[in-house]
Amino acid sequence: MNKGFDTEKRILLAITLSMGFLFGYPYIVKWINPPKAAPQEAKKPEGAPSQPEAPAQAAKAELPKAAPVQRKEELSTVETPLWKAVFTNKGGGVKSWELKKYTAKNAPDSPVVNLGQTIALKGSLDTRVMPEAGTYEDVVFDAASRETVLQEADAKEIVFTGTAVKGIRVEKRYRFTGNGYIMDAEVRLVNGGRETVSLKAQTALSGPAAVKDMTGYHSGPVIYDKENVIRHKEKEADKTGEAGPRWIGMEDKYFLAALMPSAQMRKAQAGWKTEAGATGSAASLDVPVANLAPGTQVSFSYGVFMGPKEYDMLLAQKDSLEESIEFGLFSFLAKPSLVVLNFFKRYLANYGVAIVVFTVILKIVFYPLTKKSLDSMRGMKDIQPQLAAIKEKYKDNKERLNKEMMELYKRYKINPLGGCLPMVLQIPVFIALYEVLYVAIDLRHAPLGLWIRDLSDKDPYYITPIIMGATMFLQQKMTPTTADPMQAKIMLFMPVIFTYMFLSFPSGLVLYWLVNNLLSIGQQYWIQRTPAAAKA
């Protein structure tokens, strides 16, 4: 270390670096994990027909395509207290999936979220069958029950039946409960003919082209392979697995559509693929079925999740679906922070109040450090005359100057970096809460009251950031300062920087910092009334 670099400059550097990391974190995340260009070629699902490329256009990944079907489409509706789905007899897949608890926008007249228009597009959950040499074809089923309604305690099923290639009879069952977002699916293939048939079956999710939104969060194909979350554009565009994944799906920041192959499927070499192109993407489970003899049958099953990324709910499913939530660098703090906020919300009925209580608890936990920090800063102020004398005496000998300064700090039991310690320790908590407010659907559209209708969005009138800046300025005026005029000016300018940056931050995060400042002011007032502890 450069011994000519005096301690006060180190303090100033530590503060500057801390602030830079604090406000640069969103941009650091984007730099570490930038959106990548779509690959020029992506492997097509086995048997998918090829199409000529448009001239002067990058190659596009082909989604699983079905042979044209002339039969009239027939629809079946399933409704529970949580969602309403529309199935089609063409492939036995999803045409619409509305989540009744979630609106698309934070407005009274907003329609509910429809996953069939966002992440589980036309073709999702279709069952396709392919002979050994050929292309995948959608199975056209007889219509299932026209309308099925479930109450919370109900459990029901719908059944599609149809005939596929080579006369193979296909039965497809969906089993639902009225109190969750997961359903069980089973596909049975029966060879009622006189010849042995070699074929494969596939179930896929179709979605939009994989992208990252302006905040850096992924929308598109995603796979959880044992212990790793693999997102398109972060890994290979087309990825297949031997032992099979825990789940595959299509996602955006707040919602997930996922297929969870059974353990039997994983052992049976279930294939999993993701593909993305300029206009769409797909994630599919491919199940090879070899030599289905006359009079024999085979079945495969999988779970289907179509719903919100609610952390507590996903964690309870025991399928590792909670790994779909991007909590970022400090996920080890973000996850327990969300659990604590949800706990308080259950009893306080408002996430804004939960954030206030959460902040109070953190201030109590950090109080010993805060007191030690303020005592250290007061001590630094008290020894300024001695520091000035040492600097004057040894101004031409930097090595001796630093040695004498450290001796002075040791004599008065002062840690020169102690003043910024609470700030440094709060940065991971701040970033963890930042991630929670950005990605946790629990706080999406959650109101505080008055003019703040969404804690995950910025204050529409910038009232709380301005009040936060004022409290920070007051706190700076109350904080003991050193004689270094440059450091004092920088510290007084901090409220302006914070206010500007917080104008676009989620209002829940501004609320946390505002309450934190108010509590800090109270703590400083109380501590400054007690005798200084820094004197020898």
Coordinates of C-alpha atoms in Angstrom, one line a residue, residues 41 43 53 60 76 139 153 192 206 209 291 330 355 372 383 385 405 423 469 471 477 493 497 518:
E41 CA -28.5 -20.9 -36.2
K43 CA -31.2 -26.5 -33.9
E53 CA -35.0 -18.2 -45.1
K60 CA -34.5 -18.0 -37.3
S76 CA -63.1 -26.4 -23.3
V139 CA -53.1 -34.8 -32.3
A153 CA -61.6 -27.9 -2.2
G192 CA -54.8 -50.7 -31.5
S206 CA -44.3 -21.9 -27.1
A209 CA -38.5 -14.5 -28.6
N291 CA -41.5 -50.3 -31.2
F330 CA -27.2 -10.8 -2.9
I355 CA -41.1 -2.2 5.2
K372 CA -19.5 3.0 17.8
I383 CA -8.4 15.2 18.0
P385 CA -6.0 20.0 16.6
M405 CA -1.3 9.5 13.0
M423 CA -23.0 2.7 5.5
G469 CA -33.0 14.1 0.7
T471 CA -33.7 14.2 6.1
K477 CA -25.6 18.7 9.6
F493 CA -23.3 17.2 -1.5
I497 CA -26.8 12.9 -5.3
L518 CA -35.4 9.4 10.4

